[in-house]
Tab-separated table of C-alpha atoms in Angstrom:
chain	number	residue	atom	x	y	z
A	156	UNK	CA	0.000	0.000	0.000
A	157	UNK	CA	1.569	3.209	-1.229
A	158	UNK	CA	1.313	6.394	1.256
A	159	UNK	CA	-1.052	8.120	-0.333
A	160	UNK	CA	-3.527	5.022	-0.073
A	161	UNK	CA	-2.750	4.621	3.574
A	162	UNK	CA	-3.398	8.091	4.364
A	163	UNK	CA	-6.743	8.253	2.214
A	164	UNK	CA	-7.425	5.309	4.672
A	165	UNK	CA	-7.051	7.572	8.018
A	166	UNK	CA	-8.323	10.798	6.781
A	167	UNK	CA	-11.579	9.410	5.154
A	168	UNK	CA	-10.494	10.978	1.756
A	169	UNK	CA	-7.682	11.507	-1.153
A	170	UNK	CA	-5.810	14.517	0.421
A	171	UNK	CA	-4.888	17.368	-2.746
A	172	UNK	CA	-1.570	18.119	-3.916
A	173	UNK	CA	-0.110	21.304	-3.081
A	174	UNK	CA	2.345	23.511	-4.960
A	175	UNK	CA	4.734	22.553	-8.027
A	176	UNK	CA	6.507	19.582	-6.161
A	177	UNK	CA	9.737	19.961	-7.883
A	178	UNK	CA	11.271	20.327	-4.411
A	179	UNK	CA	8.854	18.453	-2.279
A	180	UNK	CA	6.051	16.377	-2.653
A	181	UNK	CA	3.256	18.006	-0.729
A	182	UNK	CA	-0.282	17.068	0.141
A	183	UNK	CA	-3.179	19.290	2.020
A	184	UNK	CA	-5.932	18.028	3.562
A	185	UNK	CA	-8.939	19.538	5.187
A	186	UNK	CA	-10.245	16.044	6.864
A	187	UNK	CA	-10.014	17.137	10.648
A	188	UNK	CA	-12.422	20.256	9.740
A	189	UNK	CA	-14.932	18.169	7.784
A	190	UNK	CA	-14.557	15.038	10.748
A	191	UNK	CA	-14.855	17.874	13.653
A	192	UNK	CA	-12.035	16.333	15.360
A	193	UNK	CA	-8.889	17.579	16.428
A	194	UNK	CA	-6.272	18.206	14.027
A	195	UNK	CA	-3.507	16.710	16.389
A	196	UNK	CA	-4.531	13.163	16.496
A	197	UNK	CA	-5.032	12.608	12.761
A	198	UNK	CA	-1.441	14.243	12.812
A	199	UNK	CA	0.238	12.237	14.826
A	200	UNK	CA	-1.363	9.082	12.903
A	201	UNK	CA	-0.470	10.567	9.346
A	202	UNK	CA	2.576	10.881	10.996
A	203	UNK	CA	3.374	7.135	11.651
A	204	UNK	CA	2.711	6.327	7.900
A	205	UNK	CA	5.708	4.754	6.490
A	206	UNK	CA	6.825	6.646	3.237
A	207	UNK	CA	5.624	10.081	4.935
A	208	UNK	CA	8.528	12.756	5.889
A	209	UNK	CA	6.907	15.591	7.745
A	210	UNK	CA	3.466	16.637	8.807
A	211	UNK	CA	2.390	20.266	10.066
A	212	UNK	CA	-0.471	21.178	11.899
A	213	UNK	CA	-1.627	24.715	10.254
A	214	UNK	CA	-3.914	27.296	12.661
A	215	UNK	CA	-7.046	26.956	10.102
A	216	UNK	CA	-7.600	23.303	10.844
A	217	UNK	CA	-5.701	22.088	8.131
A	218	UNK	CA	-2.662	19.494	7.414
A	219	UNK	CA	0.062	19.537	5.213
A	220	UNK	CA	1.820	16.074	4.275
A	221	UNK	CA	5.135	15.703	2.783
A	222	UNK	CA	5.777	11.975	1.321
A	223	UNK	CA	9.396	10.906	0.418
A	224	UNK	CA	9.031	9.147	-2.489
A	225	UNK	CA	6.088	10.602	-5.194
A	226	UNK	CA	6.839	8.138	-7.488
A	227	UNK	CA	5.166	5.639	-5.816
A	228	UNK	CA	2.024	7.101	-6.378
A	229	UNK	CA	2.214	5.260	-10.420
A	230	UNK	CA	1.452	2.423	-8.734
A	231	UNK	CA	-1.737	3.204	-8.146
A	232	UNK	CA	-2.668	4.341	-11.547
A	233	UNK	CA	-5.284	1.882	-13.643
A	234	UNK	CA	-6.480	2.544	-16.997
A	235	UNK	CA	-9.048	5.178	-17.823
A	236	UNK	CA	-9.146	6.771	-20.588
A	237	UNK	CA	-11.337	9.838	-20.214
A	238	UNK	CA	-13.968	10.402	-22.852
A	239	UNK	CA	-13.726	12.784	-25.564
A	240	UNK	CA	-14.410	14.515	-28.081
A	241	UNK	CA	-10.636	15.065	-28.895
A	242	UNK	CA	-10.367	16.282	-31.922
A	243	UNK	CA	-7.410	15.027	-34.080
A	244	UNK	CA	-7.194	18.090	-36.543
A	245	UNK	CA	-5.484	20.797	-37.088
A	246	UNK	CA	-2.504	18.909	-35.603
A	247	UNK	CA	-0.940	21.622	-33.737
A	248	UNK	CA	-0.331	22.616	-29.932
A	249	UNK	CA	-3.345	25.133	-30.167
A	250	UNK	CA	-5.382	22.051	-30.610
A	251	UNK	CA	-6.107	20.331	-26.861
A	252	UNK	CA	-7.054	17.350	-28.490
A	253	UNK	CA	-4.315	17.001	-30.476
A	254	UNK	CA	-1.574	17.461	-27.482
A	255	UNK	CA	-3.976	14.892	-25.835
A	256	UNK	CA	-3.953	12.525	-28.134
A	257	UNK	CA	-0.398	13.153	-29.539
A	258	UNK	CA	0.952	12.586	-25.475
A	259	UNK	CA	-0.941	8.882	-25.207
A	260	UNK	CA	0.633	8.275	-28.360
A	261	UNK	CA	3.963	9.584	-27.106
A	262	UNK	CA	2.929	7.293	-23.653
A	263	UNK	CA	2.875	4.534	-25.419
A	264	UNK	CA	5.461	4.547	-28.145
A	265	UNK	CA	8.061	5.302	-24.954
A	266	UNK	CA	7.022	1.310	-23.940
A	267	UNK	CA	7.485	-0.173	-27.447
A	268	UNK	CA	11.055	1.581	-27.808
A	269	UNK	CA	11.633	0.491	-24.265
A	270	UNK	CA	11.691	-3.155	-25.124
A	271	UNK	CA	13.110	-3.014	-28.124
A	272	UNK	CA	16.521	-1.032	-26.361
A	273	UNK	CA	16.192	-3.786	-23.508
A	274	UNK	CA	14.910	-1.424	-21.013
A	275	UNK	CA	14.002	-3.802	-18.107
A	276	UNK	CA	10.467	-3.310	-16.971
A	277	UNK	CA	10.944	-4.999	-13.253
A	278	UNK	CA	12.750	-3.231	-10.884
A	279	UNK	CA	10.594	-0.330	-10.585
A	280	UNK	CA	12.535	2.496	-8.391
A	281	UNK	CA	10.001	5.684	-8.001
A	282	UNK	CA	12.298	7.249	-5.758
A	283	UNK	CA	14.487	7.806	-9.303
A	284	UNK	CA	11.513	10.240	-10.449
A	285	UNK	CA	13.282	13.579	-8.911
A	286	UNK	CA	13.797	14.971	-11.937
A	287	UNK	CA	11.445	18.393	-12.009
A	288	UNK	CA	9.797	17.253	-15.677
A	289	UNK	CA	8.959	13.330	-13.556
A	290	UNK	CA	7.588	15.360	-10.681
A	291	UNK	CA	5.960	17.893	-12.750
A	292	UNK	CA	3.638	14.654	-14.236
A	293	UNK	CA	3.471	12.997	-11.052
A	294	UNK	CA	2.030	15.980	-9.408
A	295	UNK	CA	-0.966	16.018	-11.954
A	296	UNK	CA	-1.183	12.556	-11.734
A	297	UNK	CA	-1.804	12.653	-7.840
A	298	UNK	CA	-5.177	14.856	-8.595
A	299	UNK	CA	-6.715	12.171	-9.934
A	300	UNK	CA	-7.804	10.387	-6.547
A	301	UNK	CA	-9.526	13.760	-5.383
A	302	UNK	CA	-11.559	13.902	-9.181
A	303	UNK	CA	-12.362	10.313	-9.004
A	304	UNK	CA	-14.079	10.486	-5.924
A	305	UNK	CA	-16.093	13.056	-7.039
A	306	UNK	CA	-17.478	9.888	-9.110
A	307	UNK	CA	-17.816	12.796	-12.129
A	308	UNK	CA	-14.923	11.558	-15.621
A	309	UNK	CA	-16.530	13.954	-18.175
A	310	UNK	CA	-16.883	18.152	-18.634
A	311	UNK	CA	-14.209	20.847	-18.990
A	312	UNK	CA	-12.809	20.690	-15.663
A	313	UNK	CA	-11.682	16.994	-16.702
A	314	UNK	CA	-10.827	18.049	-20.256
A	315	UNK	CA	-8.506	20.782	-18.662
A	316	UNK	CA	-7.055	18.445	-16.157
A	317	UNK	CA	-6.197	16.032	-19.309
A	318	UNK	CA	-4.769	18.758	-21.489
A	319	UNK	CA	-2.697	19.681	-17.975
A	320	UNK	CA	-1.415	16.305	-17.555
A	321	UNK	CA	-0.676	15.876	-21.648
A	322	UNK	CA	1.266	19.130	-21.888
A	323	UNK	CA	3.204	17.646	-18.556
A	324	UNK	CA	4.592	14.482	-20.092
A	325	UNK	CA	5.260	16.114	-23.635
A	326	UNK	CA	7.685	17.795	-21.487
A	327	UNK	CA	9.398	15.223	-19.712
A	328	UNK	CA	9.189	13.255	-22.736
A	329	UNK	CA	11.423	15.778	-24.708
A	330	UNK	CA	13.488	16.844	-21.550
A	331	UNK	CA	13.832	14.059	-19.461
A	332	UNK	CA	14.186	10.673	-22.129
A	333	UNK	CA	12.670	7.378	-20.445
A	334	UNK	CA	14.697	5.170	-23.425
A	335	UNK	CA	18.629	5.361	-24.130
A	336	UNK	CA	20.090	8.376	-26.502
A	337	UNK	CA	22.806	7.168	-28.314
A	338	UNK	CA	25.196	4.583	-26.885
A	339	UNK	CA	23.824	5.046	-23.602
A	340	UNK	CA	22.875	1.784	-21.922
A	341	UNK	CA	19.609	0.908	-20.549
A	342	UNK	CA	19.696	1.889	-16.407
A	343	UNK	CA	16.894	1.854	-13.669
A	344	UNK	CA	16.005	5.377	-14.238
A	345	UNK	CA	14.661	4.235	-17.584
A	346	UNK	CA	12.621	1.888	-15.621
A	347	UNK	CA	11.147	4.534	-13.675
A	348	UNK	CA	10.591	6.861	-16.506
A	349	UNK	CA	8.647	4.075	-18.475
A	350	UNK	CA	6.738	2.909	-15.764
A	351	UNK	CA	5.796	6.779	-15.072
A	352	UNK	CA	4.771	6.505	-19.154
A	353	UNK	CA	2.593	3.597	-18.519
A	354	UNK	CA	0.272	5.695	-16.071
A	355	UNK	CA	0.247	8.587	-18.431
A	356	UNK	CA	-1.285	6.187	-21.700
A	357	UNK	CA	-3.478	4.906	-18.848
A	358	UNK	CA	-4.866	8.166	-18.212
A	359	UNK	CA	-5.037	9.896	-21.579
A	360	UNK	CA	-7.159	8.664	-24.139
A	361	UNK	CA	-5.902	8.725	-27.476
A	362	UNK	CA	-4.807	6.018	-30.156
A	363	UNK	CA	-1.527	4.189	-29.695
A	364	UNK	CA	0.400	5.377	-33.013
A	365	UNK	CA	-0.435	8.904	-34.214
């Protein structure tokens, strides 16, 4: 069970992500105000979650949780696929369901080329997603707890958070390569950085060569 899960567990819902988390992976979560309990003792029990680093007690009732390792949060990632339309022309960035579509694509081309270079796929290491392109698609990736519970997949607040999370990879994709460039040999970061791809083709709906 990844922190996040465990901590859904004692707060009674997904806490939300805070801030850019290229320097820490932060989590807020208003669960003491809507329990009408004290703010201390669901502290002190987020506290004792393995895989969390600090916890703060703020004056307005609120936590905020800091977990070590974001990247384990993939692991908790099924398939989706949120529904459309996304529209495949004009093929450019000024089209959201292009850069939708196009980052699936991008998702899932990342596996194919992964095999084919002998990228292992076992021996997942998340905490090798610290790069600030990985945590920029990990942080949009740990919203989707909060939107699922909401029981709600469909209507421009999910077409935004899909264009957000597309625009996210097709960074690290160009920025922050999940394959080997060159004569570079295959490594556990590549892992990472492909398992990281699998959750994004999860998510995005699109077709799997573009």
């Amino acid at each position: 069970m990844t922190p996040e899960q465990r901590l859904t567990e004692i707060l009674g819902e997904a806490p939300a992500p805070e801030g850019t988390w290229e320097r820490e992976a932060a989590y807020l979560s208003a669960a003491a105000r809507r329990l009408g309990v004290p703010a201390a003792g669901l502290a002190a029990r987020a506290r004792a979650v393995e895989g969390v680093a600090a916890v703060e007690e703020r004056a307005n009732g609120f936590l905020r949780i800091v977990v070590e390792v974001p990247g384990r949060l993939v692991e908790t990632v099924g398939p989706l696929s949120l529904p459309g339309p996304w529209p495949d022309f004009p093929r450019t960035w000024d089209n959201p369901g292009f850069a939708v579509r196009y980052a699936h694509a991008r998702a899932v081309a990342v596996r194919r080329r992964a095999r084919d270079l002998g990228v292992p796929e076992e021996g997942f290491r998340p905490e090798l997603l610290g790069d600030p392109r990985d945590r920029a698609v990990l942080r949009v990736l740990a919203e989707l707890p909060g939107r699922l519970a909401k029981g709600e997949r469909a209507g421009s607040a999910w077409a935004a958070y899909a264009v957000r999370l597309a625009m996210a990879y097709h960074d690290a994709y160009e920025l922050a390569p999940a394959v080997p460039v060159g004569d570079e040999e295959p490594s556990p970061l590549h892992t990472a950085r492909v398992r990281l791809a699998r959750a994004v083709a999860d998510v995005l709906p699109g077709p799997d060569r573009l």
